[in-house]
XYZ file of C-alpha atoms in Angstrom:
252
model
C -16.507 -13.316 3.569
C -17.850 -11.276 6.483
C -18.158 -7.494 6.252
C -16.690 -8.046 9.733
C -14.139 -6.359 11.009
C -10.954 -9.284 11.749
C -7.979 -9.527 14.071
C -4.930 -7.738 14.714
C -3.119 -10.696 14.246
C -3.754 -11.345 10.666
C 0.580 -8.767 10.526
C 0.949 -7.783 7.367
C 3.448 -9.134 5.547
C 5.124 -6.201 3.379
C 7.786 -6.404 0.162
C 8.939 -3.016 -0.863
C 11.735 -2.580 -2.721
C 14.167 0.212 -3.665
C 15.579 0.764 -6.744
C 16.021 4.653 -9.166
C 13.638 6.704 -10.867
C 10.948 5.840 -8.048
C 10.629 7.952 -4.319
C 11.953 5.577 -1.682
C 11.942 7.756 1.054
C 7.883 8.138 1.020
C 7.214 4.812 -0.561
C 9.062 2.900 2.589
C 7.533 4.885 5.022
C 4.188 3.588 4.458
C 5.489 -0.032 4.157
C 7.237 0.088 7.823
C 4.465 2.007 9.177
C 2.239 -0.991 8.458
C 4.527 -3.614 8.757
C 5.606 -1.616 12.585
C 1.835 -1.419 13.602
C 0.338 -4.349 11.957
C 4.150 -7.043 14.496
C 4.133 -7.948 10.752
C 7.410 -8.140 8.594
C 8.989 -6.506 6.164
C 11.415 -7.374 3.359
C 13.569 -4.726 1.651
C 14.753 -5.092 -1.537
C 17.673 -3.004 -2.432
C 18.457 -3.278 -6.449
C 21.220 -0.815 -6.490
C 22.847 0.199 -10.567
C 26.724 -0.080 -12.271
C 28.037 2.045 -10.153
C 27.142 0.798 -6.973
C 25.332 3.601 -5.808
C 21.481 3.951 -3.876
C 19.753 5.811 -1.560
C 20.193 4.912 2.349
C 16.938 4.044 4.629
C 17.628 3.187 7.966
C 14.542 0.875 9.052
C 16.328 1.419 12.451
C 16.770 5.284 12.003
C 13.771 6.175 11.358
C 11.852 4.297 14.252
C 14.186 6.157 16.477
C 12.815 9.424 14.848
C 9.019 8.475 15.217
C 10.013 7.653 19.310
C 9.300 3.675 18.305
C 12.590 3.089 19.411
C 14.896 4.594 21.680
C 18.241 6.047 20.479
C 20.969 3.592 20.219
C 18.765 1.062 19.679
C 20.398 -1.977 17.544
C 18.598 -5.147 15.732
C 17.768 -6.301 18.735
C 15.267 -4.009 19.452
C 13.158 -4.348 17.237
C 12.352 -7.266 17.116
C 11.971 -6.605 20.763
C 9.446 -4.072 19.146
C 7.976 -6.753 17.106
C 9.240 -6.811 13.925
C 11.257 -8.697 11.809
C 12.974 -6.911 8.670
C 14.897 -8.613 5.557
C 17.117 -6.826 3.353
C 18.482 -8.189 0.023
C 21.135 -5.543 -1.565
C 21.865 -6.937 -4.174
C 22.431 -5.003 -8.483
C 20.789 -5.602 -11.305
C 17.367 -6.079 -13.390
C 15.036 -4.995 -11.434
C 11.941 -6.933 -12.207
C 14.250 -9.700 -12.732
C 15.250 -9.527 -9.078
C 12.270 -8.745 -7.045
C 9.904 -10.734 -8.942
C 12.958 -13.463 -7.606
C 12.488 -12.719 -3.811
C 8.036 -12.343 -4.756
C 8.837 -16.462 -6.061
C 10.364 -17.290 -3.023
C 8.549 -15.538 -0.571
C 4.881 -15.024 -0.318
C 3.791 -11.484 0.585
C 0.825 -9.145 1.743
C 1.494 -6.002 0.378
C 3.763 -4.642 -2.504
C 4.276 -0.489 -1.519
C 6.584 0.386 -4.071
C 6.926 4.029 -4.925
C 6.545 5.046 -8.659
C 7.293 8.459 -10.646
C 4.037 8.685 -12.564
C 1.923 11.539 -11.731
C -1.379 13.165 -10.593
C -4.089 13.788 -11.726
C -7.435 13.467 -14.040
C -7.313 9.919 -16.392
C -4.036 8.611 -14.548
C -3.966 6.095 -11.669
C -1.254 4.037 -11.587
C 2.087 4.307 -12.194
C 5.611 2.836 -13.860
C 6.187 -0.232 -15.594
C 8.467 -1.997 -12.772
C 4.882 -1.229 -10.296
C 2.280 -2.816 -12.875
C 4.729 -5.598 -13.711
C 4.636 -6.818 -10.521
C 1.727 -6.497 -9.467
C -0.541 -7.609 -12.724
C 2.273 -10.382 -13.603
C 2.062 -12.047 -9.697
C -1.677 -10.150 -8.859
C -0.262 -8.561 -5.704
C -2.293 -6.924 -3.682
C 0.131 -3.628 -4.331
C 0.407 0.324 -2.194
C 1.676 2.839 -4.952
C 2.796 5.834 -3.388
C 3.256 8.394 -6.791
C 5.745 11.060 -5.853
C 3.385 13.610 -6.174
C 0.360 11.827 -3.951
C 0.213 13.329 -0.363
C 1.740 10.249 2.710
C -0.885 8.789 4.557
C 1.929 8.016 7.016
C 3.617 11.448 8.443
C 7.060 11.085 7.714
C 8.260 13.322 11.200
C 6.128 11.444 13.496
C 4.593 8.197 11.916
C 1.629 9.376 12.292
C -1.313 7.723 10.052
C -3.776 10.208 8.522
C -6.732 8.754 7.692
C -9.807 10.819 7.200
C -11.440 9.731 3.540
C -10.421 6.313 1.562
C -12.421 6.238 -1.949
C -13.722 2.210 -2.474
C -14.663 2.592 -6.746
C -17.394 -0.220 -6.464
C -18.811 -2.573 -9.912
C -20.476 -5.150 -10.797
C -17.491 -6.941 -11.956
C -14.932 -7.818 -9.883
C -17.226 -7.761 -6.099
C -15.696 -5.206 -3.875
C -15.498 -7.960 -0.697
C -12.039 -8.065 -1.118
C -11.603 -4.303 -0.533
C -13.928 -4.516 1.880
C -11.703 -6.744 3.832
C -8.623 -5.356 3.142
C -10.351 -1.492 4.688
C -11.019 -3.437 6.942
C -7.704 -5.410 8.141
C -6.164 -2.174 7.401
C -8.094 -0.257 10.054
C -7.511 -3.080 12.603
C -4.576 -2.206 13.361
C -5.209 1.574 13.584
C -8.576 1.625 15.962
C -7.867 4.994 16.675
C -8.712 6.316 13.064
C -12.431 6.816 11.552
C -12.533 7.963 8.301
C -15.186 8.320 6.091
C -15.506 5.639 2.919
C -15.993 6.605 -0.240
C -18.068 4.498 -2.532
C -18.002 4.817 -5.489
C -19.357 4.192 -8.424
C -19.142 5.802 -12.950
C -22.476 4.404 -14.608
C -26.377 5.559 -14.169
C -26.987 3.140 -10.969
C -24.500 2.832 -7.407
C -24.031 -1.755 -7.453
C -25.611 -3.227 -4.879
C -23.843 -3.329 -2.195
C -23.871 -5.667 0.799
C -25.138 -3.773 4.168
C -22.116 -6.008 6.365
C -19.830 -5.377 4.653
C -20.152 -1.811 5.520
C -21.099 -1.987 9.018
C -20.306 -0.267 11.491
C -18.618 1.874 8.953
C -19.368 5.733 7.491
C -20.192 4.651 4.614
C -21.780 6.892 1.718
C -22.294 6.272 -1.905
C -21.343 8.695 -5.169
C -22.633 7.978 -8.597
C -19.560 9.277 -11.003
C -20.340 11.839 -13.986
C -20.332 9.997 -17.213
C -16.997 9.071 -18.996
C -13.614 7.280 -18.557
C -13.210 5.591 -15.646
C -10.395 6.190 -14.979
C -10.351 9.845 -15.037
C -13.914 9.861 -13.546
C -11.903 7.975 -10.171
C -8.903 10.268 -10.147
C -11.153 13.137 -10.257
C -13.283 11.730 -7.188
C -10.335 11.139 -4.991
C -9.243 14.500 -5.896
C -12.716 15.980 -5.570
C -12.817 13.851 -2.262
C -9.579 14.686 -0.937
C -9.170 11.289 -0.751
C -5.725 9.842 1.005
C -6.700 6.304 0.067
C -7.829 4.697 -2.663
C -8.823 0.259 -2.298
C -10.316 -0.962 -5.528
C -9.948 -5.019 -7.007
C -9.235 -5.824 -9.946
C -9.725 -8.626 -12.567
C -6.159 -9.168 -13.518
C -3.827 -8.271 -15.736
C -6.186 -7.812 -18.698
C -8.359 -4.427 -17.386
C -7.570 -1.482 -16.334
């Protein structure tokens, strides 16, 4: 895989579960913005509890709020804007319901809110999000409850000044760079600082083509638990996003 930019024709296909005990609204605006910016697709899976109550989230309402649609828009206006939206509202076990949708359809990114609080030693979130991302080996955007959003809820503006990209010998970092470039291809106005971090004595070799054209920096982390070190580095660098490859279910 080379480090060149990925074309904007590669639209994001996003699935976004809405479930109890999660910061659904903040996760939703990230899912919607990524899908809308790439003129891709957004599948919203709204899993209700037994009493039928749930959070009401409006795609058209948010796009109108962001001035991407005129007030009083309809479904056809969303489609004409280049965004495909599917809404599934159901009851049941969130794991089973969302897993069924993920088995039936191919998605690029799972965007899910978690309640896990940020802090040293804590990187990612709750049971449902971990189950879905690990079991299906799905690229996942975790949006923790107290995390700093990189999409402004009032304007829809994207704020990515600093991106943290952990680097290790294994897994390789090519997939992280590919996703980074794909993300930035939809927001050409952004030129974030990309900080590569590694917990170890020597920074692994990174092919120069991977970071060509990026504001790339390499930093070694202090010795200690890797997860805590990455979380501390994200805080120290005031990172807006962490893009990180993993080996799968048997790793952090």
